[in-house]
CSV table of C-alpha atoms in Angstrom, one decimal:
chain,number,residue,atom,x,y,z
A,1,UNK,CA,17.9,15.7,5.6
A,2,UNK,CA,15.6,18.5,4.8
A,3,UNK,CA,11.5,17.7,6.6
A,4,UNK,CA,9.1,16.7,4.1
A,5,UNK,CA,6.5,18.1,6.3
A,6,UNK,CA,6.9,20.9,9.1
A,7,UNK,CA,7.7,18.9,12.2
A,8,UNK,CA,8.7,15.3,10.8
A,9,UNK,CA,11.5,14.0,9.0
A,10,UNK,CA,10.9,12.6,5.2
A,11,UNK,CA,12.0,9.4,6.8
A,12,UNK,CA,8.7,9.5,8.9
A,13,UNK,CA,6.5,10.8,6.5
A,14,UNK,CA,7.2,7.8,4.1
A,15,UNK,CA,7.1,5.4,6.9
A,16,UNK,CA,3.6,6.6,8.2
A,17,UNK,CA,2.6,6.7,3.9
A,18,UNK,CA,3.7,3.3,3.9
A,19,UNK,CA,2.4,2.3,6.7
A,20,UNK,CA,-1.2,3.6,5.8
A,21,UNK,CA,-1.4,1.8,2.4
A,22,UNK,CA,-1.0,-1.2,4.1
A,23,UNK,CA,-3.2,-0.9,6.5
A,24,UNK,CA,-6.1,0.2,4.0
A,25,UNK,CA,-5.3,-3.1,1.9
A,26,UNK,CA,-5.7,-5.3,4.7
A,27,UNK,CA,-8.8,-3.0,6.2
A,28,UNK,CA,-10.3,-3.6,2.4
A,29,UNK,CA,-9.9,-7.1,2.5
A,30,UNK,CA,-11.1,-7.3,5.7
A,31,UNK,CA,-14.4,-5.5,4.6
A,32,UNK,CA,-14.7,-8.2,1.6
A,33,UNK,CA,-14.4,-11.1,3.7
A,34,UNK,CA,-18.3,-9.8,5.8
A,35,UNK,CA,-19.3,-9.4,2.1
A,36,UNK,CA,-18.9,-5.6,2.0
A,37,UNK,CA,-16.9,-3.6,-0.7
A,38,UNK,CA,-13.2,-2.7,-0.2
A,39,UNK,CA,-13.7,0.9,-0.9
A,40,UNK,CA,-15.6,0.5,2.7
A,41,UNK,CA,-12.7,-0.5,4.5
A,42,UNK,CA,-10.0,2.2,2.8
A,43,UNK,CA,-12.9,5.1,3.7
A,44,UNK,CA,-13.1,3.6,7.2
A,45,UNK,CA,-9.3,3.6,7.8
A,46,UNK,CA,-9.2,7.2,6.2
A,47,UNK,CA,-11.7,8.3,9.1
A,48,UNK,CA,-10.0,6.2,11.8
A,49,UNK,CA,-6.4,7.9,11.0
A,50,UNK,CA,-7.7,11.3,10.8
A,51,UNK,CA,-8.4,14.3,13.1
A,52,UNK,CA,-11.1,12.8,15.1
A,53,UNK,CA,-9.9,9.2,14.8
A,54,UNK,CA,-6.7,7.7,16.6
A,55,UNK,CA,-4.5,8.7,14.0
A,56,UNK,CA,-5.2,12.3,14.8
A,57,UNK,CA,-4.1,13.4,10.8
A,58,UNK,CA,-5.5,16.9,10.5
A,59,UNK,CA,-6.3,16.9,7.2
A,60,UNK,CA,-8.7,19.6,5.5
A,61,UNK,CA,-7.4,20.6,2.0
A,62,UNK,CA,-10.5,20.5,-0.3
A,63,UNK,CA,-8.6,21.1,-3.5
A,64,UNK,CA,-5.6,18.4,-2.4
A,65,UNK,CA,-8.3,16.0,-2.0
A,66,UNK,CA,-10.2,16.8,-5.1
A,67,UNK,CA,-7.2,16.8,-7.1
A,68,UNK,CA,-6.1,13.4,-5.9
A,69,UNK,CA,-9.6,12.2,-6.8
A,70,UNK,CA,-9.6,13.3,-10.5
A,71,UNK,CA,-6.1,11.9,-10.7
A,72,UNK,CA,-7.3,8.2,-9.8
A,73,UNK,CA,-10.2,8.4,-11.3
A,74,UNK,CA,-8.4,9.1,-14.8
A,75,UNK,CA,-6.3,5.9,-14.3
A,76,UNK,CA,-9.6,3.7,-12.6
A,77,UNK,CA,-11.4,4.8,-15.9
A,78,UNK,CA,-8.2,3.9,-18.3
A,79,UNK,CA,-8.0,1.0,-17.0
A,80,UNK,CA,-11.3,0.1,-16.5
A,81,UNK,CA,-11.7,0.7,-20.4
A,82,UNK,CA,-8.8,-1.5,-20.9
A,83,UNK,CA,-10.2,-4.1,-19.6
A,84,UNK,CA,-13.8,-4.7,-21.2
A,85,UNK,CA,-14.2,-7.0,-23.9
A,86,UNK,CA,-16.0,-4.7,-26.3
A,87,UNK,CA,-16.9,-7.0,-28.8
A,88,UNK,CA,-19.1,-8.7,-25.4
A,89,UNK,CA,-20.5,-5.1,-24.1
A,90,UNK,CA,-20.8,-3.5,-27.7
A,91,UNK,CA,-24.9,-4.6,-28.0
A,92,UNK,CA,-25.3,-2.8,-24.3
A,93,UNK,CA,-23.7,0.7,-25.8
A,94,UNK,CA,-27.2,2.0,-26.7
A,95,UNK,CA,-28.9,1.4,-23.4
A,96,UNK,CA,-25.9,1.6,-21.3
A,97,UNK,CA,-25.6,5.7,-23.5
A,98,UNK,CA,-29.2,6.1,-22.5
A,99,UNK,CA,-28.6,5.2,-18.5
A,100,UNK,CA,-25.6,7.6,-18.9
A,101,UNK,CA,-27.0,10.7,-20.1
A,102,UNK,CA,-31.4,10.7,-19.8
A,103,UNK,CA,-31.1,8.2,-16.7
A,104,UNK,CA,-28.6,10.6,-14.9
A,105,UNK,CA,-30.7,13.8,-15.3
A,106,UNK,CA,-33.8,11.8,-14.3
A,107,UNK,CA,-32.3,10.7,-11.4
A,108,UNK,CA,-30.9,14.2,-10.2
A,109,UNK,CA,-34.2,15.9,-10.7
A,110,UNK,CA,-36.0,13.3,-8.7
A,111,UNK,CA,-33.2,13.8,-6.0
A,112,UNK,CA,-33.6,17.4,-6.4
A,113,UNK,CA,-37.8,17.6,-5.8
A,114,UNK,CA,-36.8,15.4,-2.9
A,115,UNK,CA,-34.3,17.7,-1.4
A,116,UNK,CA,-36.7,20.8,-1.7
A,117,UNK,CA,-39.7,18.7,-0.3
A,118,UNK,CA,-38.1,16.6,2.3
A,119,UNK,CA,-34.8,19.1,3.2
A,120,UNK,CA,-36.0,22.3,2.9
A,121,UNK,CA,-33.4,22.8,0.2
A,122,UNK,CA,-33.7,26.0,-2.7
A,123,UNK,CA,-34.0,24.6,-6.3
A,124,UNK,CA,-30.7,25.3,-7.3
A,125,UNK,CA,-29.4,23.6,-4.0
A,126,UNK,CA,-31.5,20.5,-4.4
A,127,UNK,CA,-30.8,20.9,-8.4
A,128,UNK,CA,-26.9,20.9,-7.1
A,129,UNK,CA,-27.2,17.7,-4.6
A,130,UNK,CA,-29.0,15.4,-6.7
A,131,UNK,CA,-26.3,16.2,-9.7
A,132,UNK,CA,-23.6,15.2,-7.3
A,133,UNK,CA,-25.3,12.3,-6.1
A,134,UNK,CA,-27.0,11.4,-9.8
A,135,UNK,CA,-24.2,9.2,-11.0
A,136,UNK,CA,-23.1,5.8,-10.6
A,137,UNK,CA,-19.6,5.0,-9.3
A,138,UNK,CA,-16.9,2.8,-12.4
A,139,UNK,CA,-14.7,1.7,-9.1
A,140,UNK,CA,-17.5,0.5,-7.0
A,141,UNK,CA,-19.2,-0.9,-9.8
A,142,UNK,CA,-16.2,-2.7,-12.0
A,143,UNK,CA,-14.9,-3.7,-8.0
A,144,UNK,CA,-18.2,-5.4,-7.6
A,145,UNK,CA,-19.0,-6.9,-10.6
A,146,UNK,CA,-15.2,-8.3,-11.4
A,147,UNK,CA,-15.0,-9.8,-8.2
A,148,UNK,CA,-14.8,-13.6,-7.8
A,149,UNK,CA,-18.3,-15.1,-7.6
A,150,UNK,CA,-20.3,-12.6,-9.2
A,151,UNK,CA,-22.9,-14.9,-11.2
A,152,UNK,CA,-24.3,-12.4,-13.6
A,153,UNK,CA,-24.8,-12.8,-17.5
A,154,UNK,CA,-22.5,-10.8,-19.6
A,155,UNK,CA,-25.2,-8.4,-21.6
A,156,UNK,CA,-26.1,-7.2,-18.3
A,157,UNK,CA,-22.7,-7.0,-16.7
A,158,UNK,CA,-21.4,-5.1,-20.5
A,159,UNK,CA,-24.6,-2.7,-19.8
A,160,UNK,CA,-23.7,-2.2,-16.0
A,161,UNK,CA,-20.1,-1.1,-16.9
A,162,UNK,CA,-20.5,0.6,-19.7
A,163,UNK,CA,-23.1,3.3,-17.7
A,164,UNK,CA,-21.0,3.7,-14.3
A,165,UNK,CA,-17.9,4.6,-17.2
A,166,UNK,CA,-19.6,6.7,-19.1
A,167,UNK,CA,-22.3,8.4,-17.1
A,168,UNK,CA,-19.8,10.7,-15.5
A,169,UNK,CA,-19.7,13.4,-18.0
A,170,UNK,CA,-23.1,13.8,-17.7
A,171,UNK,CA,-22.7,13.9,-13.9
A,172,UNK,CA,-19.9,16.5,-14.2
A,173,UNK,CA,-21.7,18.6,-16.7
A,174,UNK,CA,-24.5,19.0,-14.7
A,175,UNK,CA,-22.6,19.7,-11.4
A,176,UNK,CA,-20.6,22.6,-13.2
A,177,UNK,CA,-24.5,24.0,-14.5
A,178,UNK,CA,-25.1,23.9,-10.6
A,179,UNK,CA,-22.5,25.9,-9.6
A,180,UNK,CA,-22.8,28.2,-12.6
A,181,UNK,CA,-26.4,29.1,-12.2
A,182,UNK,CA,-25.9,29.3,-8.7
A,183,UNK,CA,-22.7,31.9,-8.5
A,184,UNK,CA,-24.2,33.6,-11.9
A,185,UNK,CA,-28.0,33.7,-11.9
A,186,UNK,CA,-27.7,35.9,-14.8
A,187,UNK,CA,-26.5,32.8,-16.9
A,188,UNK,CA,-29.3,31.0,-19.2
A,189,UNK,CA,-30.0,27.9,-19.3
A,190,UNK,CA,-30.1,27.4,-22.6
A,191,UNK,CA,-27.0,27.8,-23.4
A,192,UNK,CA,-25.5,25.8,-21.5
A,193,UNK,CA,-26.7,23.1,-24.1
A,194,UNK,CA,-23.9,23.6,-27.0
A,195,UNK,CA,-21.2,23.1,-24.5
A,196,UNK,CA,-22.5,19.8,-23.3
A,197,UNK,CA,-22.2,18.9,-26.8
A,198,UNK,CA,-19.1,20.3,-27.7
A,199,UNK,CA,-17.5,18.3,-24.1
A,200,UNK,CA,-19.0,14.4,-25.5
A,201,UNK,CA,-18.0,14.8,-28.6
A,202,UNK,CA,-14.6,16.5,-28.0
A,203,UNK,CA,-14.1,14.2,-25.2
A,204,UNK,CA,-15.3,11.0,-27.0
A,205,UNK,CA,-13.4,12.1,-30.3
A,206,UNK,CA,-10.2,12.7,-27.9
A,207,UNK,CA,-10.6,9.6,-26.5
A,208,UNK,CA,-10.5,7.6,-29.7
A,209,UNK,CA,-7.4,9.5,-31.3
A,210,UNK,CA,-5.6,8.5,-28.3
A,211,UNK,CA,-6.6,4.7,-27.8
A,212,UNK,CA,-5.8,4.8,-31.4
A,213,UNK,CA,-2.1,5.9,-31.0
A,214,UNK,CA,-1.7,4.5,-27.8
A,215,UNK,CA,-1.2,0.8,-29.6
A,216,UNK,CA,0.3,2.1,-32.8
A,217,UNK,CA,3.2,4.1,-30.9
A,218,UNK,CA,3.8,0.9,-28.6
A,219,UNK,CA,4.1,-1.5,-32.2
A,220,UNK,CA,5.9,1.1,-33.8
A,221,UNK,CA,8.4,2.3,-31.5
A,222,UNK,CA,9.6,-1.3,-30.3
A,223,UNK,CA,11.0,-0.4,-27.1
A,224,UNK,CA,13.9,-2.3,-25.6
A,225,UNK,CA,13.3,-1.4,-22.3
A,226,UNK,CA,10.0,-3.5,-21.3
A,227,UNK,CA,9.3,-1.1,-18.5
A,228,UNK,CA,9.0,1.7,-20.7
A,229,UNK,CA,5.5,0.7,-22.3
A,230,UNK,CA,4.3,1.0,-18.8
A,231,UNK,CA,5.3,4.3,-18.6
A,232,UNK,CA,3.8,5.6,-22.4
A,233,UNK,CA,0.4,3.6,-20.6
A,234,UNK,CA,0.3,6.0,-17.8
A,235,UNK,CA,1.3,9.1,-20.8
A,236,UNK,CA,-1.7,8.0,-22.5
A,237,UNK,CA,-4.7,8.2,-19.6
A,238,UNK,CA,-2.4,11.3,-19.0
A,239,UNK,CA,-2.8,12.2,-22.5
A,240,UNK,CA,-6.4,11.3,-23.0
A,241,UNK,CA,-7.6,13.4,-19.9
A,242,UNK,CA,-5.2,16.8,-20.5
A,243,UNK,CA,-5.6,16.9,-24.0
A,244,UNK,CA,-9.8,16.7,-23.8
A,245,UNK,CA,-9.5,19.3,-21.1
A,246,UNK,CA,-7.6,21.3,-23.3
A,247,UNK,CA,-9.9,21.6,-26.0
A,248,UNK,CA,-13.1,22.0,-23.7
A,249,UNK,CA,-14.1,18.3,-24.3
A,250,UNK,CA,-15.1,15.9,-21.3
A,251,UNK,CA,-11.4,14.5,-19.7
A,252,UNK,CA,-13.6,12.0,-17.9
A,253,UNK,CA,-14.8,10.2,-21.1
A,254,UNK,CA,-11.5,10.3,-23.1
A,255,UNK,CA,-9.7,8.4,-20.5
A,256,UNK,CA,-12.8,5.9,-20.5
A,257,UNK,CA,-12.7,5.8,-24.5
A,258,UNK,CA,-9.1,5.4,-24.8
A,259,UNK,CA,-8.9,2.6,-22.9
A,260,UNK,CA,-11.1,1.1,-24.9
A,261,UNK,CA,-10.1,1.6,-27.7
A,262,UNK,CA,-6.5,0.6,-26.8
A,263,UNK,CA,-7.8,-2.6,-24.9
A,264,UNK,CA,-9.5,-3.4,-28.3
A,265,UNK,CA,-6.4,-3.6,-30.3
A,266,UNK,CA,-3.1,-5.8,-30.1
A,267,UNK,CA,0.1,-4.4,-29.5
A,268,UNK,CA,3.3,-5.5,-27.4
A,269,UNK,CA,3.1,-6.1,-23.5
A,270,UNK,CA,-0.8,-5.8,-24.0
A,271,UNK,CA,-1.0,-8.1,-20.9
A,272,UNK,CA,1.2,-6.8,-19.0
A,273,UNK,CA,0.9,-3.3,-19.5
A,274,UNK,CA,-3.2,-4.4,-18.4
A,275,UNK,CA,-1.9,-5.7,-15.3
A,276,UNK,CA,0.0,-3.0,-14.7
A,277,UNK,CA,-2.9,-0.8,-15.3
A,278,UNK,CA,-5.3,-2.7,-12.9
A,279,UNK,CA,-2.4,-2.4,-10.0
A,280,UNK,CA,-2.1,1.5,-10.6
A,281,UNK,CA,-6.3,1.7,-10.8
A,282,UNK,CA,-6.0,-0.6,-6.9
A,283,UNK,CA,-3.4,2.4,-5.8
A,284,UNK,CA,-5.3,4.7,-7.1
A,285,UNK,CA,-8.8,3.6,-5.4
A,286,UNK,CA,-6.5,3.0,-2.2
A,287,UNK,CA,-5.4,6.2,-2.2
A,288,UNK,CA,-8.7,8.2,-3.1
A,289,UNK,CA,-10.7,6.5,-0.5
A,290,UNK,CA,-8.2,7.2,2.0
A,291,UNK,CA,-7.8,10.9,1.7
A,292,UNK,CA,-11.8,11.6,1.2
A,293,UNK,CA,-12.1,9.5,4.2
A,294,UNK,CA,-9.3,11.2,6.2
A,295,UNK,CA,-11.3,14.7,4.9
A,296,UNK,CA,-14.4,13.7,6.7
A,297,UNK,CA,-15.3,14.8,10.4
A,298,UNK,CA,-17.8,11.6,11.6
A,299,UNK,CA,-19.2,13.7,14.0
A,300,UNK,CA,-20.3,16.0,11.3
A,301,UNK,CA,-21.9,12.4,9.6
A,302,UNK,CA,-24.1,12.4,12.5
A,303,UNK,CA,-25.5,15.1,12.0
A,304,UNK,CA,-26.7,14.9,9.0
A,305,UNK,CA,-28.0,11.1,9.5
A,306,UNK,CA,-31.9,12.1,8.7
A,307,UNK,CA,-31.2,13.6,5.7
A,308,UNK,CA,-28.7,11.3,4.4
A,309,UNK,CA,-31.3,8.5,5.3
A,310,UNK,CA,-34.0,10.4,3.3
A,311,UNK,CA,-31.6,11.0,0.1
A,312,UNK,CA,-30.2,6.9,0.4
A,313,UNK,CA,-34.5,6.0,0.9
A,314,UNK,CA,-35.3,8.1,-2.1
A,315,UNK,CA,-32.1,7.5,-4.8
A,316,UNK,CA,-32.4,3.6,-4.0
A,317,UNK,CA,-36.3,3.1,-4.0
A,318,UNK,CA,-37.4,5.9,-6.3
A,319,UNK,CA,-34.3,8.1,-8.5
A,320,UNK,CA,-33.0,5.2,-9.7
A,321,UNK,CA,-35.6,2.4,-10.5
A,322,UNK,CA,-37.7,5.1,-12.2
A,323,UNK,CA,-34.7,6.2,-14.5
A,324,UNK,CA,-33.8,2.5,-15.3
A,325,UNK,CA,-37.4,1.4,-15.8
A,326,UNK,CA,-37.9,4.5,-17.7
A,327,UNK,CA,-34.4,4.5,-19.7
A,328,UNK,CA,-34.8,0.7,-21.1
A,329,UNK,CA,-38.4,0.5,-21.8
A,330,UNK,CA,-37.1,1.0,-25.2
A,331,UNK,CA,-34.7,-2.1,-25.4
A,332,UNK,CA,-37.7,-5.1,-25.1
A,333,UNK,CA,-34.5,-8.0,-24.4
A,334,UNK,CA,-34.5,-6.5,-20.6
A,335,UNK,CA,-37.4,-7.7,-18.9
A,336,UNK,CA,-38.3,-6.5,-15.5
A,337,UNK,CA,-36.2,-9.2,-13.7
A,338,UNK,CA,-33.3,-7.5,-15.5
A,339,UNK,CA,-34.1,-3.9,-15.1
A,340,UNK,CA,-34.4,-4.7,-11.4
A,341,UNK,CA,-31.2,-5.6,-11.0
A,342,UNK,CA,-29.4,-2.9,-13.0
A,343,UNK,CA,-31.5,-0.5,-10.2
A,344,UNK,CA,-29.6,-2.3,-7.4
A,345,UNK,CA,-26.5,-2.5,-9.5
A,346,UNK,CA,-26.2,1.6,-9.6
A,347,UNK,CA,-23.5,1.9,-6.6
A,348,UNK,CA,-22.4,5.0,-5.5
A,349,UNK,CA,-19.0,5.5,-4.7
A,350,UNK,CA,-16.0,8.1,-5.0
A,351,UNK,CA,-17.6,10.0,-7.7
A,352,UNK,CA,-19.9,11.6,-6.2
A,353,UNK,CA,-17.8,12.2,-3.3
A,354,UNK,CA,-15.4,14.1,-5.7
A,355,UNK,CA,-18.1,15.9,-6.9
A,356,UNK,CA,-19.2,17.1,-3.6
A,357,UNK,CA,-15.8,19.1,-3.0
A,358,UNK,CA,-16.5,20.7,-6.0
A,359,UNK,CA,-18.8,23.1,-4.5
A,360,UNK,CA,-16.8,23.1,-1.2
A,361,UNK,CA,-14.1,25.0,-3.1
A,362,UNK,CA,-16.3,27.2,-4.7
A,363,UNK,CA,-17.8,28.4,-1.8
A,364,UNK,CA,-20.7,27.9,-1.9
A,365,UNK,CA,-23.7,28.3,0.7
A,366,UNK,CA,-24.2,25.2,2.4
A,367,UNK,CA,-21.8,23.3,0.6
A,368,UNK,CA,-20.7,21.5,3.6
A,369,UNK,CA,-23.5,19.9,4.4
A,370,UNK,CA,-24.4,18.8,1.0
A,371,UNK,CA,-20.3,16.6,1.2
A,372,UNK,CA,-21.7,15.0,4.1
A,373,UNK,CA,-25.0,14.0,3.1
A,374,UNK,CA,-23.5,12.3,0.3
A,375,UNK,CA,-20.6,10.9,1.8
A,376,UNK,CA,-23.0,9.4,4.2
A,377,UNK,CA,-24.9,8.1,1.0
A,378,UNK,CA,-22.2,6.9,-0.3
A,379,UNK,CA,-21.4,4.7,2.6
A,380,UNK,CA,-24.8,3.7,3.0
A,381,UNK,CA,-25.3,2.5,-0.2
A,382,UNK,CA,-22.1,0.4,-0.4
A,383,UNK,CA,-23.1,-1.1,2.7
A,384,UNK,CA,-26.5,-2.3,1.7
A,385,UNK,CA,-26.5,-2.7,-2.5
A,386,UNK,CA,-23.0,-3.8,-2.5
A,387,UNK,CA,-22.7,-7.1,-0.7
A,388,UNK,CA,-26.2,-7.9,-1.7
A,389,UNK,CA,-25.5,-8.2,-5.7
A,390,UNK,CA,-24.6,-11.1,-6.2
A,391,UNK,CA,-27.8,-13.1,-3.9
A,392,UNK,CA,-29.8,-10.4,-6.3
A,393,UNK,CA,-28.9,-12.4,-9.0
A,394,UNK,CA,-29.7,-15.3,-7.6
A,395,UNK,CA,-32.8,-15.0,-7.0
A,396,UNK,CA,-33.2,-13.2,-9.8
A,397,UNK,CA,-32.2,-15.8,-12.6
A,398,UNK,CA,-30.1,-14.0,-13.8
A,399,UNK,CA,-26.9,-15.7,-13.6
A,400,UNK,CA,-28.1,-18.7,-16.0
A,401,UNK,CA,-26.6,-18.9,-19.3
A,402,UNK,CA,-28.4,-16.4,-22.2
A,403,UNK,CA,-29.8,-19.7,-24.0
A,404,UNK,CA,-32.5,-19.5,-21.5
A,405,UNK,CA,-35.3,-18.0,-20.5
A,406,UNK,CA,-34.9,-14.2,-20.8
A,407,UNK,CA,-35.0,-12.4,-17.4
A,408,UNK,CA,-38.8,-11.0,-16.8
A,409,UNK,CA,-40.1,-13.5,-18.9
């Protein structure tokens, strides 16, 4: 039988791929029993199989990596749409839109001045870093926030879901004007402004034509073979993301919209193909967390642990409260109570770590450092926002029923 990869037999190769996803299920569940997210525990095992860990995996494809990323975030995304209740989340869209677009951009510039000031970074590197870094993570935050014993009210869980799905457009927009302005100085600014517009509304429009059809196809169509819905649910995150890509719209967002806009309607094997979903968004995560942890060199973490500690001090005690605080001052029902949670709440996770390959592969000066200053942030976060939610919101009040007192008050 012909070698899968140059040196070992296919037979091997599955074996070992086997073996791995197992192990980063257990390690995940491992990490959630000490009260710390899974996605801990499948980064961990990725850097303790790879080049400098006992595993020894050489592994140092950029685009493989960044291509396996996009690929599960599509399905975490689908079926994280799928899954919320939008007649529960619907009175969150408005600030949940805000937090996704002006608290995104207020939280990369602060990261930015911060890179320049405390780093030593140019203003389009610092402008770079705090776009990859700006963004809240959907599969840290729907991992966290579905998990069993998460007391939290459900306008503030709807508002918390909402942003981490939807503020990645903005996230990616503002990455690509990085790397833009950066490898074409020439470019203005300005207008980069109509093709931010034409990506949300291509992308949300996209999005909606697909979560649409998605349902009607599956009513329509009345398949014999159950299994086959399954399949025309993977088509359509396929669908969702290609098809926005196509026509210069924002993939990201029409995976997001389409699942929930199929999750909205009724149709046949709508709970299983939703189970099935959330088992292919688990893979997915398993699998994304494992090959950006197998990309990472820990000795290269090291040194980048004063920065990264500067960047984690700043995004958790200064980007991010000031964007919430400033981004809801509008909406009067979130008191400060409330506001102070959905601060803590804004967990970083594979997004920007995908992100952060983006300039990688471009080339660009520097670029290395900036992946491991945010995967250390990344970690970092997870480690200290993640297992801490749920005593947050506690202490906060804000897992008693809406009838009461609102939070702040």
């Amino acid at each position: 039988m012909p070698a899968a990869v140059p040196g070992y037999s296919s037979e091997l190769v599955f074996f070992g791929l086997g073996l791995l996803l197992v192990l980063t299920v257990l390690a995940g569940s491992l990490s959630s029993r000490f009260g710390l997210p899974a996605l801990i525990g499948f980064m961990l095992l990725g850097m303790l199989a790879g080049s400098e860990g006992l595993g020894g995996i050489s592994f140092e494809n950029v685009g493989l990596a960044q291509g396996i990323g996009v690929l599960s975030l599509v399905f975490i995304l689908f079926s994280g749409g799928m899954d919320t209740i939008w007649r529960q989340v619907r009175r969150s869209a408005a600030p949940a839109l805000m937090l996704a677009t002006a608290g995104v951009m207020i939280s990369a510039a602060v990261v930015a001045v911060a890179a320049m000031w405390l780093l030593g970074f140019t203003p389009l590197q610092g402008f770079l870093l705090g776009s990859v870094i700006a963004s809240t993570d959907a599969a840290a935050v729907f991992a966290a926030l579905r998990s069993r014993g998460m007391p939290l009210r459900e306008e503030l869980k709807g508002l918390i879901e909402l942003e981490s799905g939807s503020n990645d457009p903005m996230a990616i927009f503002l990455v690509g004007a990085a790397l833009l302005l950066i490898t074409a100085p020439q470019t203005s600014p300005l207008a980069l402004i109509p093709a931010f517009g034409l990506q949300m509304v291509v992308g949300a429009l996209v999005g909606y034509a697909i979560g649409t059809g998605f349902p009607a196809l599956l009513r329509r169509a009345r398949l014999r073979v159950g299994g086959l819905a399954l399949v025309v649910s993977i088509a359509a995150a396929l669908l969702a993301y290609g098809l926005a890509g196509l026509l210069q719209g924002n993939g990201f967002l029409a995976a997001y919209m389409a699942g929930i806009v199929a999750g909205a309607r009724e149709f046949p094997s709508r709970r299983t193909i939703s189970m099935f979903q959330d088992g292919l968004a688990w893979l997915a995560q398993v699998m994304m967390f494992l090959t950006l942890g197998l990309l990472v060199f820990p000795s290269e973490l090291v040194e980048v642990l004063g920065p990264g500690l500067a960047v984690t001090a700043v995004l958790m005690f200064v980007a991010r409260p000031l964007s919430v605080f400033l981004c809801l001052a509008p909406f009067r029902s979130y008191g400060w109570r409330a506001k102070l949670f959905v601060s803590w709440a804004g967990l970083r996770g594979a997004v920007p770590i995908v992100l952060a390959t983006f300039p990688v592969v471009a080339g660009v000066a520097g670029a290395q450092d900036i992946f491991n200053i945010v995967f250390f942030v990344v970690l970092l976060s997870s480690v200290i926002q993640g297992p801490t939610l749920g005593w947050l919101a506690r202490r906060l009040e804000l897992d008693t029923p809406r009838h009461k007192a609102p939070a702040g008050r």
